[in-house]
Short mmCIF file of C-alpha atoms in Angstrom, two decimals:
data_model
loop_
_atom_site.label_atom_id
_atom_site.label_comp_id
_atom_site.label_asym_id
_atom_site.label_seq_id
_atom_site.Cartn_x
_atom_site.Cartn_y
_atom_site.Cartn_z
CA MET Y 1 0.00 0.00 0.00
CA HIS Y 2 1.52 3.33 -1.11
CA ILE Y 3 0.75 6.70 0.45
CA ASP Y 4 -0.20 8.10 -2.99
CA GLN Y 5 -2.94 5.48 -3.19
CA ILE Y 6 -4.29 6.59 0.19
CA ARG Y 7 -4.22 10.25 -0.82
CA THR Y 8 -5.97 9.46 -4.07
CA PHE Y 9 -8.60 7.43 -2.23
CA LEU Y 10 -9.27 10.31 0.18
CA ASP Y 11 -9.54 12.83 -2.63
CA VAL Y 12 -12.05 10.69 -4.53
CA VAL Y 13 -14.08 10.41 -1.32
CA SER Y 14 -14.06 14.22 -1.08
CA THR Y 15 -14.85 15.00 -4.72
CA GLY Y 16 -16.96 11.96 -5.60
CA ASN Y 17 -15.41 12.20 -9.05
CA PHE Y 18 -12.32 10.57 -10.58
CA HIS Y 19 -11.89 13.40 -13.09
CA LYS Y 20 -11.91 16.10 -10.41
CA THR Y 21 -9.44 14.11 -8.34
CA ALA Y 22 -7.13 13.89 -11.35
CA GLU Y 23 -7.26 17.68 -11.64
CA ASN Y 24 -6.65 18.15 -7.91
CA LEU Y 25 -3.64 15.82 -7.89
CA ASN Y 26 -2.35 16.98 -11.28
CA VAL Y 27 -2.32 13.45 -12.71
CA SER Y 28 -4.25 11.73 -15.49
CA GLN Y 29 -7.63 10.18 -14.83
CA SER Y 30 -6.18 6.81 -15.81
CA SER Y 31 -3.58 7.22 -13.04
CA VAL Y 32 -6.35 7.84 -10.52
CA SER Y 33 -8.20 4.74 -11.72
CA ALA Y 34 -5.00 2.68 -11.57
CA ARG Y 35 -4.23 3.76 -8.00
CA ILE Y 36 -7.73 2.92 -6.80
CA ARG Y 37 -7.69 -0.40 -8.66
CA THR Y 38 -4.31 -1.33 -7.12
CA LEU Y 39 -5.63 -0.45 -3.67
CA GLU Y 40 -8.72 -2.58 -4.27
CA ASP Y 41 -6.56 -5.48 -5.46
CA GLU Y 42 -4.33 -5.28 -2.38
CA LEU Y 43 -7.34 -5.23 -0.05
CA GLY Y 44 -9.37 -7.71 -2.04
CA ARG Y 45 -12.43 -5.47 -1.81
CA LYS Y 46 -14.19 -3.01 -4.09
CA LEU Y 47 -14.02 0.48 -2.59
CA PHE Y 48 -16.25 2.54 -4.89
CA THR Y 49 -19.29 2.10 -7.07
CA ARG Y 50 -19.31 4.44 -10.05
CA GLY Y 51 -22.43 5.75 -11.72
CA HIS Y 52 -24.12 8.88 -13.06
CA THR Y 53 -24.06 10.44 -9.58
CA GLY Y 54 -20.30 9.93 -9.24
CA ALA Y 55 -18.11 7.64 -7.15
CA VAL Y 56 -19.79 6.36 -3.97
CA LEU Y 57 -18.10 4.42 -1.20
CA THR Y 58 -18.97 0.77 -0.75
CA PRO Y 59 -19.27 -0.63 2.80
CA SER Y 60 -15.63 -1.74 2.51
CA GLY Y 61 -14.68 1.75 1.37
CA GLU Y 62 -16.47 3.22 4.37
CA ARG Y 63 -14.44 0.99 6.69
CA LEU Y 64 -11.18 1.93 4.97
CA LEU Y 65 -11.97 5.64 5.21
CA ARG Y 66 -11.50 5.72 8.99
CA HIS Y 67 -8.03 4.21 8.69
CA ALA Y 68 -7.01 6.08 5.52
CA THR Y 69 -7.48 9.48 7.14
CA SER Y 70 -5.31 8.46 10.08
CA LEU Y 71 -2.66 6.92 7.82
CA SER Y 72 -2.35 10.06 5.72
CA ARG Y 73 -1.98 12.31 8.72
CA LEU Y 74 0.44 9.94 10.44
CA TRP Y 75 2.68 9.92 7.36
CA GLN Y 76 2.69 13.71 7.06
CA ARG Y 77 3.37 14.12 10.75
CA ALA Y 78 6.26 11.64 10.51
CA ARG Y 79 7.80 13.60 7.64
CA GLN Y 80 7.49 16.86 9.58
CA ASP Y 81 8.90 15.37 12.79
CA VAL Y 82 11.92 13.89 11.01
CA ALA Y 83 12.70 17.27 9.42
CA LEU Y 84 12.21 19.22 12.67
CA ALA Y 85 15.22 21.14 13.98
CA GLU Y 86 16.61 19.89 17.29
CA GLN Y 87 15.64 23.00 19.27
CA TYR Y 88 11.92 22.35 18.65
CA ARG Y 89 9.86 19.69 20.40
CA ASP Y 90 6.95 19.86 17.94
CA SER Y 91 5.44 21.89 15.13
CA ILE Y 92 2.13 23.47 14.17
CA SER Y 93 1.06 24.68 10.75
CA LEU Y 94 -1.62 27.20 9.75
CA GLY Y 95 -3.08 27.69 6.29
CA VAL Y 96 -4.96 30.90 5.50
CA ALA Y 97 -7.15 31.56 2.49
CA ILE Y 98 -5.55 34.19 0.23
CA SER Y 99 -8.66 36.36 0.55
CA LEU Y 100 -8.17 36.38 4.35
CA TRP Y 101 -4.42 36.97 4.32
CA ASP Y 102 -3.55 40.10 6.32
CA GLN Y 103 -2.03 41.04 9.68
CA LEU Y 104 -3.92 38.35 11.62
CA GLU Y 105 -1.57 35.46 10.86
CA ILE Y 106 1.54 37.50 11.76
CA GLN Y 107 0.02 38.37 15.13
CA TRP Y 108 -0.81 34.69 15.62
CA VAL Y 109 2.82 33.70 14.98
CA SER Y 110 3.91 36.25 17.60
CA TRP Y 111 1.30 34.88 20.04
CA MET Y 112 2.61 31.33 19.53
CA ARG Y 113 6.23 32.41 19.92
CA ASP Y 114 5.44 33.97 23.29
CA ARG Y 115 3.58 30.95 24.65
CA ALA Y 116 5.37 28.04 22.98
CA PRO Y 117 8.90 29.09 21.96
CA ASP Y 118 9.93 25.46 21.54
CA VAL Y 119 7.29 24.84 18.85
CA ALA Y 120 8.15 25.37 15.17
CA VAL Y 121 5.49 27.40 13.35
CA HIS Y 122 4.62 27.16 9.66
CA VAL Y 123 2.20 29.51 7.88
CA GLU Y 124 1.07 29.42 4.26
CA ALA Y 125 -1.56 31.04 2.05
CA ASP Y 126 -3.55 29.33 -0.69
CA PHE Y 127 -7.00 29.12 -2.20
CA SER Y 128 -9.54 27.10 -0.23
CA PRO Y 129 -9.35 23.88 -2.33
CA GLY Y 130 -5.57 23.72 -1.84
CA LEU Y 131 -5.89 24.32 1.88
CA MET Y 132 -8.54 21.62 2.21
CA ALA Y 133 -6.31 19.13 0.39
CA HIS Y 134 -3.43 19.90 2.77
CA LEU Y 135 -5.72 19.59 5.77
CA ARG Y 136 -7.00 16.21 4.58
CA ASP Y 137 -3.42 15.02 4.03
CA GLY Y 138 -2.25 16.26 7.41
CA VAL Y 139 0.18 18.81 5.94
CA LEU Y 140 -1.71 21.56 7.78
CA ASP Y 141 -3.02 21.44 11.33
CA VAL Y 142 -5.45 24.36 11.03
CA GLY Y 143 -7.05 26.21 8.14
CA LEU Y 144 -8.80 29.58 8.12
CA MET Y 145 -11.06 30.19 5.14
CA TYR Y 146 -14.49 31.10 3.81
CA GLU Y 147 -17.03 28.48 2.69
CA PRO Y 148 -15.01 25.29 3.30
CA GLN Y 149 -16.40 22.08 1.87
CA LYS Y 150 -17.12 19.22 4.25
CA ALA Y 151 -14.49 16.49 4.22
CA PRO Y 152 -14.13 13.25 6.19
CA GLY Y 153 -12.03 13.53 9.34
CA LEU Y 154 -12.18 17.32 9.51
CA THR Y 155 -14.09 19.64 11.83
CA ILE Y 156 -15.48 22.92 10.48
CA GLU Y 157 -16.10 25.61 13.08
CA GLU Y 158 -17.69 28.99 12.41
CA PHE Y 159 -15.06 31.39 13.63
CA MET Y 160 -15.67 35.04 12.81
CA SER Y 161 -18.23 37.19 11.07
CA ASP Y 162 -16.31 39.32 8.60
CA ARG Y 163 -18.25 42.51 7.86
CA LEU Y 164 -17.55 44.24 4.55
CA PHE Y 165 -18.05 48.02 4.41
CA LEU Y 166 -18.14 50.27 1.36
CA LEU Y 167 -15.05 52.46 1.74
CA THR Y 168 -13.90 55.24 -0.58
CA SER Y 169 -10.99 57.60 -1.11
CA GLN Y 170 -13.36 60.23 -2.55
CA GLY Y 171 -13.99 61.92 0.81
CA ARG Y 172 -17.10 61.81 2.95
CA CYS Y 173 -20.19 60.94 0.92
CA ARG Y 174 -23.47 59.06 1.02
CA VAL Y 175 -24.50 56.02 -0.96
CA ASP Y 176 -26.76 58.16 -3.20
CA ASP Y 177 -23.81 60.42 -4.04
CA PRO Y 178 -22.33 59.42 -7.44
CA ASP Y 179 -18.76 60.39 -6.46
CA TRP Y 180 -17.93 57.06 -4.78
CA ARG Y 181 -18.77 55.19 -7.99
CA LYS Y 182 -15.71 56.68 -9.69
CA GLY Y 183 -12.98 54.07 -9.69
CA TYR Y 184 -15.13 51.43 -8.03
CA VAL Y 185 -13.33 48.10 -7.58
CA LYS Y 186 -15.41 44.95 -7.27
CA ILE Y 187 -13.61 42.32 -5.22
CA ASP Y 188 -14.36 38.61 -5.49
CA TRP Y 189 -15.41 37.93 -1.91
CA GLY Y 190 -17.24 34.73 -2.92
CA GLU Y 191 -20.58 33.82 -4.44
CA PRO Y 192 -22.82 34.89 -1.50
CA PHE Y 193 -21.25 38.37 -1.57
CA LYS Y 194 -21.63 38.58 -5.34
CA GLN Y 195 -25.33 37.78 -5.13
CA ASP Y 196 -26.00 40.29 -2.33
CA HIS Y 197 -23.85 42.94 -3.98
CA ASP Y 198 -25.50 42.63 -7.39
CA ALA Y 199 -28.95 42.75 -5.80
CA ALA Y 200 -28.05 45.96 -3.95
CA PHE Y 201 -26.26 47.61 -6.91
CA PRO Y 202 -27.71 46.13 -10.11
CA ASP Y 203 -26.51 49.03 -12.28
CA LEU Y 204 -23.02 49.47 -10.80
CA THR Y 205 -20.23 48.93 -13.33
CA PRO Y 206 -16.81 48.44 -11.72
CA GLU Y 207 -13.75 50.10 -13.16
CA LEU Y 208 -11.70 47.13 -12.00
CA THR Y 209 -12.41 43.64 -10.70
CA ALA Y 210 -9.95 42.02 -8.29
CA GLY Y 211 -9.51 38.61 -6.73
CA LEU Y 212 -7.72 39.97 -3.66
CA GLY Y 213 -8.67 42.72 -1.26
CA MET Y 214 -5.13 44.10 -1.03
CA ILE Y 215 -5.00 44.59 -4.80
CA ALA Y 216 -8.07 46.80 -4.52
CA VAL Y 217 -6.58 48.71 -1.57
CA ARG Y 218 -3.36 49.46 -3.42
CA TYR Y 219 -5.25 50.52 -6.55
CA ILE Y 220 -7.56 52.84 -4.60
CA LEU Y 221 -4.73 54.45 -2.66
CA GLU Y 222 -2.79 55.03 -5.88
CA PHE Y 223 -5.55 56.12 -8.26
CA GLY Y 224 -8.60 56.78 -6.09
CA GLY Y 225 -11.78 54.78 -5.92
CA SER Y 226 -14.00 52.65 -3.70
CA ALA Y 227 -14.49 49.01 -2.72
CA TYR Y 228 -16.12 46.73 -0.19
CA LEU Y 229 -13.46 45.88 2.39
CA PRO Y 230 -13.17 44.49 5.93
CA VAL Y 231 -12.23 47.29 8.31
CA ARG Y 232 -9.51 45.17 9.97
CA MET Y 233 -7.60 45.21 6.65
CA VAL Y 234 -7.43 49.00 6.31
CA MET Y 235 -7.69 50.45 9.83
CA GLN Y 236 -4.53 52.53 9.43
CA HIS Y 237 -5.79 54.05 6.17
CA ILE Y 238 -9.15 54.95 7.75
CA ARG Y 239 -7.47 56.57 10.76
CA SER Y 240 -5.14 58.57 8.52
CA GLY Y 241 -8.10 59.87 6.49
CA LEU Y 242 -7.17 58.11 3.25
CA LEU Y 243 -10.35 56.01 3.28
CA HIS Y 244 -13.86 56.94 4.42
CA PRO Y 245 -17.07 54.93 4.92
CA VAL Y 246 -19.88 55.60 2.46
CA LYS Y 247 -22.86 56.54 4.62
CA GLY Y 248 -26.04 54.55 4.08
CA ALA Y 249 -24.36 51.78 2.08
CA PRO Y 250 -25.41 48.22 2.93
CA VAL Y 251 -22.99 46.14 4.98
CA PHE Y 252 -22.34 42.58 3.83
CA GLU Y 253 -21.13 39.69 5.99
CA ARG Y 254 -19.10 36.57 5.35
CA MET Y 255 -18.42 33.80 7.81
CA GLY Y 256 -14.80 32.83 8.32
CA CYS Y 257 -14.34 29.23 9.42
CA LEU Y 258 -11.65 27.23 11.18
CA VAL Y 259 -10.96 23.75 9.81
CA TYR Y 260 -8.90 21.16 11.69
CA GLY Y 261 -8.56 17.41 12.09
CA ASN Y 262 -10.78 15.36 14.37
CA SER Y 263 -7.81 13.31 15.62
CA PRO Y 264 -4.78 15.61 15.87
CA ALA Y 265 -1.35 14.14 16.61
CA ASN Y 266 -0.93 16.64 19.46
CA LYS Y 267 -4.31 17.71 20.78
CA ASP Y 268 -2.89 20.08 23.41
CA LEU Y 269 -0.87 21.93 20.78
CA LEU Y 270 -3.88 22.21 18.47
CA VAL Y 271 -5.98 23.60 21.34
CA LEU Y 272 -3.25 26.16 22.04
CA GLY Y 273 -3.06 27.18 18.38
CA LEU Y 274 -6.83 27.58 18.15
CA GLN Y 275 -6.87 29.66 21.32
CA GLY Y 276 -4.22 31.90 19.80
CA LEU Y 277 -6.33 32.47 16.70
CA ARG Y 278 -9.35 33.30 18.84
CA ASP Y 279 -7.40 35.74 21.03
CA VAL Y 280 -5.76 37.53 18.10
CA THR Y 281 -9.02 37.75 16.15
CA LYS Y 282 -10.89 39.04 19.20
CA ALA Y 283 -8.33 41.84 19.56
CA PHE Y 284 -8.65 42.78 15.88
CA GLU Y 285 -12.44 42.74 16.06
CA ALA Y 286 -12.46 44.94 19.18
CA GLU Y 287 -10.20 47.48 17.50
CA ALA Y 288 -12.29 47.46 14.32
CA SER Y 289 -15.56 47.78 16.28
CA GLU Y 290 -14.22 50.80 18.15
CA LEU Y 291 -13.31 52.45 14.85
CA ILE Y 292 -16.71 51.66 13.30
CA ALA Y 293 -18.51 53.08 16.35
CA SER Y 294 -16.67 56.38 15.85
CA TRP Y 295 -18.36 56.82 12.46
CA ASP Y 296 -21.79 57.37 14.03
#
């Protein structure tokens, strides 16, 4: 039994589709089929039934799933432990969705350094599908993202309500003032935001569309404009008077979620890491709420 077979098995369980798994693993669909077939031959049991609805686990596949998740994580943890420098007793890794990447993760690293200086810390940014794959494989201990998809062996916890405010560099104005529409940047904050945004502003044509909030911020500060942004991302620019809230504009919300394994290799360390994320986020939210209250 090879670890690539286990990873392929877990990905097919998650996607329910051999073709999607091939795309996720960057291999051919025939390679995916061959890995699953080899695994079935070694176990002497059929693991999936394939039909119009996709690949569905058989009873034998269901029984393997419990062990496969543990095997994948155990292998990744072994690789990390072997590579660990001697001054560290353990390691913890955090993956953050690119759309959420800002000062929060740096503050978390500082929090961990203060409370567990003998723990190696790894942080990375990626899109949600990549983070979920690393969480399933045990490469990451914790993920922070929007709209995670359910996956076997992983817990999804609603973590923070991210409020998006319409902010502009055009000075103080109201939502019925046309000035803020100049240089408007529409950011891809996910499908729920897109639906709410388009319903609220059906005739608004953006000058620029962006996949990342920081791209919009840099554009607006350089050329002027407006965008929907989380206050925590631009607090210094609001305080300095470079950005202003558009009065009367609707506020949109997105739910940020924590994702982590059900059976961590070091439960105490995971609990500590999660507490650090909660403490750091709480501090950011308190600072942002104080700033928002000053607008009234």
